[in-house]
Amino acid sequence: MPNNLKLVSHGLCPFVQRVAIALLEKNIAFERETIDLANKPEWFLAISPSGKVPLLIVGEEEESQTVLFESFPICEFIEDEYRQVPLHPTVPLKRAKHRAWMEFSTAAMGDAWGMINSTDKEGFVHKASELRGKLMKLDSALVAGPYFEGAEFSMVDVVMAPIFRFFEVLNSPVHNVVLDGLPRVEAWRQSLMTRPSVRQAVSADYSENLRKFLIDRSAYVVSDCPV
């Protein structure tokens, strides 16, 4: 079992959060190195096939290190290698169902990111509608809280939590446009936002930094008339 893990991060990246949450849930020690994606270091570009974060560098000695990239494969490695706190169901059919919802969450992530970054009302409304449509399907799939699989925190929760975190920095009208009338999803969101691993996956100034990022981009969601 590897003892040295380094998570290469960016402070606002939701995909990095997935990996951090999985590591924190399993109480795995790891180092975190945050880079500026607007000014990527040469060492990072040399080891990142996509030029994106997250990366998980496994191993201590440089000549024997393995670099993992893309959040899903990294999370699967963490699940397979560190079994003390399972995040996938043990039943194969249920595990496959969870992985399908994880894939579904990637499309939802794209809608959520597009929604908060839209610079005009038309773009915002379109992406908000797309996201709401996906969350409606999730609302129908949820049965008993507080998490996706009831009382058990799972990898579906891991990958959805960064999407729900966006709502922590958005005002009530935007929140209502997407989540109004989806009580199970809203209860799920609130449960995830109080989970220690979810809270600790980002820095204390995450919300402030995200809001500043959106203001700098003239995002519609932080304008004076966001709905």
PDB file of C-alpha atoms in Angstrom:
ATOM      1  CA  MET A   1       0.000   0.000   0.000  1.00  0.00           C
ATOM      2  CA  PRO A   2       1.590   3.342  -1.052  1.00  0.00           C
ATOM      3  CA  ASN A   3       2.588   5.621   1.804  1.00  0.00           C
ATOM      4  CA  ASN A   4       3.360   8.781  -0.139  1.00  0.00           C
ATOM      5  CA  LEU A   5       0.572  10.549  -1.991  1.00  0.00           C
ATOM      6  CA  LYS A   6       0.636  14.050  -3.434  1.00  0.00           C
ATOM      7  CA  LEU A   7      -2.535  15.630  -4.799  1.00  0.00           C
ATOM      8  CA  VAL A   8      -1.782  18.311  -7.364  1.00  0.00           C
ATOM      9  CA  SER A   9      -4.627  20.789  -7.138  1.00  0.00           C
ATOM     10  CA  HIS A  10      -6.198  24.078  -8.062  1.00  0.00           C
ATOM     11  CA  GLY A  11      -8.175  25.842  -5.359  1.00  0.00           C
ATOM     12  CA  LEU A  12     -11.427  26.084  -7.349  1.00  0.00           C
ATOM     13  CA  CYS A  13     -11.351  22.828  -9.309  1.00  0.00           C
ATOM     14  CA  PRO A  14     -14.411  20.676  -8.507  1.00  0.00           C
ATOM     15  CA  PHE A  15     -12.709  17.554  -9.877  1.00  0.00           C
ATOM     16  CA  VAL A  16      -9.875  17.967  -7.378  1.00  0.00           C
ATOM     17  CA  GLN A  17     -12.502  18.108  -4.645  1.00  0.00           C
ATOM     18  CA  ARG A  18     -13.710  14.637  -5.584  1.00  0.00           C
ATOM     19  CA  VAL A  19     -10.275  13.161  -4.933  1.00  0.00           C
ATOM     20  CA  ALA A  20      -9.765  15.135  -1.733  1.00  0.00           C
ATOM     21  CA  ILE A  21     -13.134  13.999  -0.350  1.00  0.00           C
ATOM     22  CA  ALA A  22     -12.361  10.338  -1.088  1.00  0.00           C
ATOM     23  CA  LEU A  23      -8.953  10.607   0.618  1.00  0.00           C
ATOM     24  CA  LEU A  24     -10.401  12.401   3.635  1.00  0.00           C
ATOM     25  CA  GLU A  25     -13.257   9.903   3.993  1.00  0.00           C
ATOM     26  CA  LYS A  26     -10.724   7.089   4.219  1.00  0.00           C
ATOM     27  CA  ASN A  27      -8.460   9.077   6.557  1.00  0.00           C
ATOM     28  CA  ILE A  28      -5.514   8.745   4.177  1.00  0.00           C
ATOM     29  CA  ALA A  29      -2.564  11.064   4.731  1.00  0.00           C
ATOM     30  CA  PHE A  30      -1.632  13.063   1.638  1.00  0.00           C
ATOM     31  CA  GLU A  31       0.307  16.145   0.620  1.00  0.00           C
ATOM     32  CA  ARG A  32      -1.409  18.796  -1.409  1.00  0.00           C
ATOM     33  CA  GLU A  33       0.292  21.069  -3.908  1.00  0.00           C
ATOM     34  CA  THR A  34      -1.758  23.864  -5.437  1.00  0.00           C
ATOM     35  CA  ILE A  35      -0.759  25.293  -8.801  1.00  0.00           C
ATOM     36  CA  ASP A  36      -1.896  28.244 -10.900  1.00  0.00           C
ATOM     37  CA  LEU A  37      -3.638  26.879 -13.987  1.00  0.00           C
ATOM     38  CA  ALA A  38      -3.181  30.244 -15.701  1.00  0.00           C
ATOM     39  CA  ASN A  39       0.572  29.836 -15.334  1.00  0.00           C
ATOM     40  CA  LYS A  40       1.212  26.097 -15.304  1.00  0.00           C
ATOM     41  CA  PRO A  41       4.648  25.024 -14.038  1.00  0.00           C
ATOM     42  CA  GLU A  42       6.904  23.163 -16.464  1.00  0.00           C
ATOM     43  CA  TRP A  43       7.177  20.190 -14.120  1.00  0.00           C
ATOM     44  CA  PHE A  44       3.386  19.899 -14.131  1.00  0.00           C
ATOM     45  CA  LEU A  45       3.102  20.043 -17.911  1.00  0.00           C
ATOM     46  CA  ALA A  46       5.790  17.374 -18.154  1.00  0.00           C
ATOM     47  CA  ILE A  47       3.768  14.852 -16.123  1.00  0.00           C
ATOM     48  CA  SER A  48       0.148  15.779 -16.887  1.00  0.00           C
ATOM     49  CA  PRO A  49      -1.015  14.277 -20.209  1.00  0.00           C
ATOM     50  CA  SER A  50      -4.046  16.583 -20.359  1.00  0.00           C
ATOM     51  CA  GLY A  51      -2.527  19.636 -18.686  1.00  0.00           C
ATOM     52  CA  LYS A  52      -5.348  19.485 -16.141  1.00  0.00           C
ATOM     53  CA  VAL A  53      -5.781  18.775 -12.459  1.00  0.00           C
ATOM     54  CA  PRO A  54      -6.202  16.669 -10.456  1.00  0.00           C
ATOM     55  CA  LEU A  55      -3.050  14.594 -10.519  1.00  0.00           C
ATOM     56  CA  LEU A  56      -2.249  12.064  -7.835  1.00  0.00           C
ATOM     57  CA  ILE A  57       1.469  11.327  -7.579  1.00  0.00           C
ATOM     58  CA  VAL A  58       1.961   7.942  -5.943  1.00  0.00           C
ATOM     59  CA  GLY A  59       5.309   7.002  -4.424  1.00  0.00           C
ATOM     60  CA  GLU A  60       8.228   8.789  -2.811  1.00  0.00           C
ATOM     61  CA  GLU A  61      11.195   8.344  -5.140  1.00  0.00           C
ATOM     62  CA  GLU A  62      10.890  10.260  -8.410  1.00  0.00           C
ATOM     63  CA  GLU A  63      12.169   7.390 -10.541  1.00  0.00           C
ATOM     64  CA  SER A  64       9.521   5.034  -9.195  1.00  0.00           C
ATOM     65  CA  GLN A  65       6.560   7.415  -8.923  1.00  0.00           C
ATOM     66  CA  THR A  66       3.293   6.796 -10.747  1.00  0.00           C
ATOM     67  CA  VAL A  67       1.218   9.770 -11.886  1.00  0.00           C
ATOM     68  CA  LEU A  68      -2.536   9.217 -12.031  1.00  0.00           C
ATOM     69  CA  PHE A  69      -4.811  11.688 -13.793  1.00  0.00           C
ATOM     70  CA  GLU A  70      -8.582  12.242 -14.210  1.00  0.00           C
ATOM     71  CA  SER A  71     -10.734  12.212 -11.090  1.00  0.00           C
ATOM     72  CA  PHE A  72     -12.706   8.996 -11.678  1.00  0.00           C
ATOM     73  CA  PRO A  73      -9.678   6.686 -12.167  1.00  0.00           C
ATOM     74  CA  ILE A  74      -7.972   8.320  -9.198  1.00  0.00           C
ATOM     75  CA  CYS A  75     -11.027   7.755  -7.009  1.00  0.00           C
ATOM     76  CA  GLU A  76     -11.246   4.146  -8.184  1.00  0.00           C
ATOM     77  CA  PHE A  77      -7.576   3.613  -7.277  1.00  0.00           C
ATOM     78  CA  ILE A  78      -8.211   5.061  -3.826  1.00  0.00           C
ATOM     79  CA  GLU A  79     -11.212   2.767  -3.385  1.00  0.00           C
ATOM     80  CA  ASP A  80      -9.328  -0.342  -4.547  1.00  0.00           C
ATOM     81  CA  GLU A  81      -6.116   0.351  -2.649  1.00  0.00           C
ATOM     82  CA  TYR A  82      -7.527   1.601   0.652  1.00  0.00           C
ATOM     83  CA  ARG A  83     -10.397  -0.675   1.615  1.00  0.00           C
ATOM     84  CA  GLN A  84     -10.779   0.299   5.261  1.00  0.00           C
ATOM     85  CA  VAL A  85     -13.722   2.613   4.527  1.00  0.00           C
ATOM     86  CA  PRO A  86     -15.564   1.334   1.427  1.00  0.00           C
ATOM     87  CA  LEU A  87     -17.245   3.939  -0.748  1.00  0.00           C
ATOM     88  CA  HIS A  88     -18.685   1.528  -3.310  1.00  0.00           C
ATOM     89  CA  PRO A  89     -21.396  -1.072  -2.604  1.00  0.00           C
ATOM     90  CA  THR A  90     -20.118  -4.636  -2.370  1.00  0.00           C
ATOM     91  CA  VAL A  91     -22.922  -6.032  -4.558  1.00  0.00           C
ATOM     92  CA  PRO A  92     -21.765  -5.866  -8.216  1.00  0.00           C
ATOM     93  CA  LEU A  93     -25.144  -4.805  -9.629  1.00  0.00           C
ATOM     94  CA  LYS A  94     -25.528  -1.995  -7.121  1.00  0.00           C
ATOM     95  CA  ARG A  95     -21.899  -0.965  -7.677  1.00  0.00           C
ATOM     96  CA  ALA A  96     -22.530  -0.740 -11.425  1.00  0.00           C
ATOM     97  CA  LYS A  97     -25.617   1.377 -10.770  1.00  0.00           C
ATOM     98  CA  HIS A  98     -23.564   3.758  -8.648  1.00  0.00           C
ATOM     99  CA  ARG A  99     -20.918   4.061 -11.352  1.00  0.00           C
ATOM    100  CA  ALA A 100     -23.632   4.926 -13.862  1.00  0.00           C
ATOM    101  CA  TRP A 101     -24.839   7.768 -11.621  1.00  0.00           C
ATOM    102  CA  MET A 102     -21.227   8.894 -11.262  1.00  0.00           C
ATOM    103  CA  GLU A 103     -21.018   9.244 -15.039  1.00  0.00           C
ATOM    104  CA  PHE A 104     -24.319  11.080 -14.959  1.00  0.00           C
ATOM    105  CA  SER A 105     -22.820  13.509 -12.456  1.00  0.00           C
ATOM    106  CA  THR A 106     -20.121  14.533 -14.920  1.00  0.00           C
ATOM    107  CA  ALA A 107     -22.762  15.866 -17.301  1.00  0.00           C
ATOM    108  CA  ALA A 108     -24.415  17.640 -14.364  1.00  0.00           C
ATOM    109  CA  MET A 109     -21.046  19.136 -13.461  1.00  0.00           C
ATOM    110  CA  GLY A 110     -20.743  20.540 -16.970  1.00  0.00           C
ATOM    111  CA  ASP A 111     -24.161  22.163 -16.689  1.00  0.00           C
ATOM    112  CA  ALA A 112     -23.395  23.585 -13.237  1.00  0.00           C
ATOM    113  CA  TRP A 113     -20.050  25.018 -14.344  1.00  0.00           C
ATOM    114  CA  GLY A 114     -21.630  26.467 -17.461  1.00  0.00           C
ATOM    115  CA  MET A 115     -24.436  27.959 -15.390  1.00  0.00           C
ATOM    116  CA  ILE A 116     -22.226  29.813 -12.926  1.00  0.00           C
ATOM    117  CA  ASN A 117     -19.841  30.999 -15.661  1.00  0.00           C
ATOM    118  CA  SER A 118     -22.479  32.252 -18.120  1.00  0.00           C
ATOM    119  CA  THR A 119     -22.062  35.940 -18.806  1.00  0.00           C
ATOM    120  CA  ASP A 120     -25.640  36.597 -19.941  1.00  0.00           C
ATOM    121  CA  LYS A 121     -29.155  35.668 -18.892  1.00  0.00           C
ATOM    122  CA  GLU A 122     -29.797  33.457 -21.903  1.00  0.00           C
ATOM    123  CA  GLY A 123     -26.770  31.274 -21.202  1.00  0.00           C
ATOM    124  CA  PHE A 124     -27.547  31.138 -17.504  1.00  0.00           C
ATOM    125  CA  VAL A 125     -31.188  30.140 -18.025  1.00  0.00           C
ATOM    126  CA  HIS A 126     -30.239  27.441 -20.542  1.00  0.00           C
ATOM    127  CA  LYS A 127     -27.625  25.820 -18.304  1.00  0.00           C
ATOM    128  CA  ALA A 128     -29.756  26.199 -15.176  1.00  0.00           C
ATOM    129  CA  SER A 129     -32.588  24.420 -16.973  1.00  0.00           C
ATOM    130  CA  GLU A 130     -30.273  21.618 -18.096  1.00  0.00           C
ATOM    131  CA  LEU A 131     -28.938  21.186 -14.565  1.00  0.00           C
ATOM    132  CA  ARG A 132     -32.418  21.236 -13.054  1.00  0.00           C
ATOM    133  CA  GLY A 133     -33.545  18.537 -15.485  1.00  0.00           C
ATOM    134  CA  LYS A 134     -30.732  16.254 -14.332  1.00  0.00           C
ATOM    135  CA  LEU A 135     -31.380  16.989 -10.672  1.00  0.00           C
ATOM    136  CA  MET A 136     -35.053  16.117 -11.206  1.00  0.00           C
ATOM    137  CA  LYS A 137     -33.945  12.653 -12.313  1.00  0.00           C
ATOM    138  CA  LEU A 138     -31.774  12.360  -9.220  1.00  0.00           C
ATOM    139  CA  ASP A 139     -34.636  13.521  -7.017  1.00  0.00           C
ATOM    140  CA  SER A 140     -36.718  10.661  -8.395  1.00  0.00           C
ATOM    141  CA  ALA A 141     -33.883   8.192  -7.740  1.00  0.00           C
ATOM    142  CA  LEU A 142     -33.410   9.178  -4.098  1.00  0.00           C
ATOM    143  CA  VAL A 143     -35.382   7.137  -1.605  1.00  0.00           C
ATOM    144  CA  ALA A 144     -34.140   7.751   1.925  1.00  0.00           C
ATOM    145  CA  GLY A 145     -31.534  10.218   3.127  1.00  0.00           C
ATOM    146  CA  PRO A 146     -29.336  11.620   4.201  1.00  0.00           C
ATOM    147  CA  TYR A 147     -27.108  10.391   1.342  1.00  0.00           C
ATOM    148  CA  PHE A 148     -27.565   8.855  -2.091  1.00  0.00           C
ATOM    149  CA  GLU A 149     -27.631   5.346  -0.675  1.00  0.00           C
ATOM    150  CA  GLY A 150     -29.504   6.239   2.481  1.00  0.00           C
ATOM    151  CA  ALA A 151     -27.363   6.193   5.622  1.00  0.00           C
ATOM    152  CA  GLU A 152     -24.203   5.075   3.799  1.00  0.00           C
ATOM    153  CA  PHE A 153     -21.918   7.735   2.301  1.00  0.00           C
ATOM    154  CA  SER A 154     -20.786   6.543  -1.129  1.00  0.00           C
ATOM    155  CA  MET A 155     -18.753   7.514  -4.161  1.00  0.00           C
ATOM    156  CA  VAL A 156     -21.881   9.036  -5.723  1.00  0.00           C
ATOM    157  CA  ASP A 157     -21.910  11.483  -2.825  1.00  0.00           C
ATOM    158  CA  VAL A 158     -18.212  12.143  -3.391  1.00  0.00           C
ATOM    159  CA  VAL A 159     -18.683  13.168  -7.012  1.00  0.00           C
ATOM    160  CA  MET A 160     -21.891  15.158  -6.500  1.00  0.00           C
ATOM    161  CA  ALA A 161     -20.745  17.214  -3.509  1.00  0.00           C
ATOM    162  CA  PRO A 162     -18.634  19.697  -5.545  1.00  0.00           C
ATOM    163  CA  ILE A 163     -21.680  20.524  -7.687  1.00  0.00           C
ATOM    164  CA  PHE A 164     -23.801  21.243  -4.644  1.00  0.00           C
ATOM    165  CA  ARG A 165     -21.015  23.372  -3.162  1.00  0.00           C
ATOM    166  CA  PHE A 166     -21.567  25.959  -5.917  1.00  0.00           C
ATOM    167  CA  PHE A 167     -24.889  26.806  -4.294  1.00  0.00           C
ATOM    168  CA  GLU A 168     -23.100  27.922  -1.141  1.00  0.00           C
ATOM    169  CA  VAL A 169     -21.978  31.081  -2.949  1.00  0.00           C
ATOM    170  CA  LEU A 170     -25.107  31.767  -5.008  1.00  0.00           C
ATOM    171  CA  ASN A 171     -27.994  33.918  -3.838  1.00  0.00           C
ATOM    172  CA  SER A 172     -31.465  32.605  -3.005  1.00  0.00           C
ATOM    173  CA  PRO A 173     -33.141  33.396  -6.360  1.00  0.00           C
ATOM    174  CA  VAL A 174     -30.519  31.399  -8.265  1.00  0.00           C
ATOM    175  CA  HIS A 175     -30.760  28.607  -5.718  1.00  0.00           C
ATOM    176  CA  ASN A 176     -34.544  28.511  -6.131  1.00  0.00           C
ATOM    177  CA  VAL A 177     -34.432  28.466  -9.933  1.00  0.00           C
ATOM    178  CA  VAL A 178     -32.565  25.162  -9.839  1.00  0.00           C
ATOM    179  CA  LEU A 179     -33.646  23.447  -6.628  1.00  0.00           C
ATOM    180  CA  ASP A 180     -37.162  24.660  -5.858  1.00  0.00           C
ATOM    181  CA  GLY A 181     -39.563  21.720  -5.742  1.00  0.00           C
ATOM    182  CA  LEU A 182     -36.795  19.129  -5.396  1.00  0.00           C
ATOM    183  CA  PRO A 183     -36.987  18.380  -1.653  1.00  0.00           C
ATOM    184  CA  ARG A 184     -34.961  15.170  -1.685  1.00  0.00           C
ATOM    185  CA  VAL A 185     -32.111  16.738  -3.642  1.00  0.00           C
ATOM    186  CA  GLU A 186     -32.137  19.823  -1.397  1.00  0.00           C
ATOM    187  CA  ALA A 187     -32.017  17.648   1.748  1.00  0.00           C
ATOM    188  CA  TRP A 188     -29.177  15.644   0.188  1.00  0.00           C
ATOM    189  CA  ARG A 189     -27.298  18.844  -0.643  1.00  0.00           C
ATOM    190  CA  GLN A 190     -27.626  20.105   2.909  1.00  0.00           C
ATOM    191  CA  SER A 191     -26.404  16.786   4.335  1.00  0.00           C
ATOM    192  CA  LEU A 192     -23.349  16.800   2.086  1.00  0.00           C
ATOM    193  CA  MET A 193     -22.442  20.371   2.968  1.00  0.00           C
ATOM    194  CA  THR A 194     -22.147  19.429   6.653  1.00  0.00           C
ATOM    195  CA  ARG A 195     -20.048  16.299   6.031  1.00  0.00           C
ATOM    196  CA  PRO A 196     -16.520  16.872   7.461  1.00  0.00           C
ATOM    197  CA  SER A 197     -14.728  15.422   4.419  1.00  0.00           C
ATOM    198  CA  VAL A 198     -16.719  17.668   2.090  1.00  0.00           C
ATOM    199  CA  ARG A 199     -16.074  20.775   4.168  1.00  0.00           C
ATOM    200  CA  GLN A 200     -12.356  20.024   4.497  1.00  0.00           C
ATOM    201  CA  ALA A 201     -11.872  19.324   0.783  1.00  0.00           C
ATOM    202  CA  VAL A 202     -11.538  23.060   0.057  1.00  0.00           C
ATOM    203  CA  SER A 203      -9.772  25.945   1.753  1.00  0.00           C
ATOM    204  CA  ALA A 204     -11.557  28.193   4.238  1.00  0.00           C
ATOM    205  CA  ASP A 205     -11.630  31.007   1.680  1.00  0.00           C
ATOM    206  CA  TYR A 206     -13.054  28.886  -1.147  1.00  0.00           C
ATOM    207  CA  SER A 207     -16.413  30.701  -1.343  1.00  0.00           C
ATOM    208  CA  GLU A 208     -14.742  34.098  -1.309  1.00  0.00           C
ATOM    209  CA  ASN A 209     -12.297  33.059  -4.020  1.00  0.00           C
ATOM    210  CA  LEU A 210     -15.010  31.544  -6.207  1.00  0.00           C
ATOM    211  CA  ARG A 211     -17.125  34.681  -5.950  1.00  0.00           C
ATOM    212  CA  LYS A 212     -14.111  36.824  -6.872  1.00  0.00           C
ATOM    213  CA  PHE A 213     -13.384  34.519  -9.817  1.00  0.00           C
ATOM    214  CA  LEU A 214     -16.974  34.890 -11.067  1.00  0.00           C
ATOM    215  CA  ILE A 215     -16.966  38.658 -10.604  1.00  0.00           C
ATOM    216  CA  ASP A 216     -13.740  38.915 -12.588  1.00  0.00           C
ATOM    217  CA  ARG A 217     -15.391  36.925 -15.388  1.00  0.00           C
ATOM    218  CA  SER A 218     -18.534  39.128 -15.291  1.00  0.00           C
ATOM    219  CA  ALA A 219     -20.628  36.044 -14.591  1.00  0.00           C
ATOM    220  CA  TYR A 220     -24.387  36.570 -14.679  1.00  0.00           C
ATOM    221  CA  VAL A 221     -24.952  34.801 -11.347  1.00  0.00           C
ATOM    222  CA  VAL A 222     -23.086  37.547  -9.471  1.00  0.00           C
ATOM    223  CA  SER A 223     -24.716  40.421 -11.331  1.00  0.00           C
ATOM    224  CA  ASP A 224     -27.397  42.671  -9.838  1.00  0.00           C
ATOM    225  CA  CYS A 225     -30.205  40.821 -11.646  1.00  0.00           C
ATOM    226  CA  PRO A 226     -29.287  37.105 -11.607  1.00  0.00           C
ATOM    227  CA  VAL A 227     -32.687  35.645 -12.555  1.00  0.00           C
TER     228      VAL A 227
END
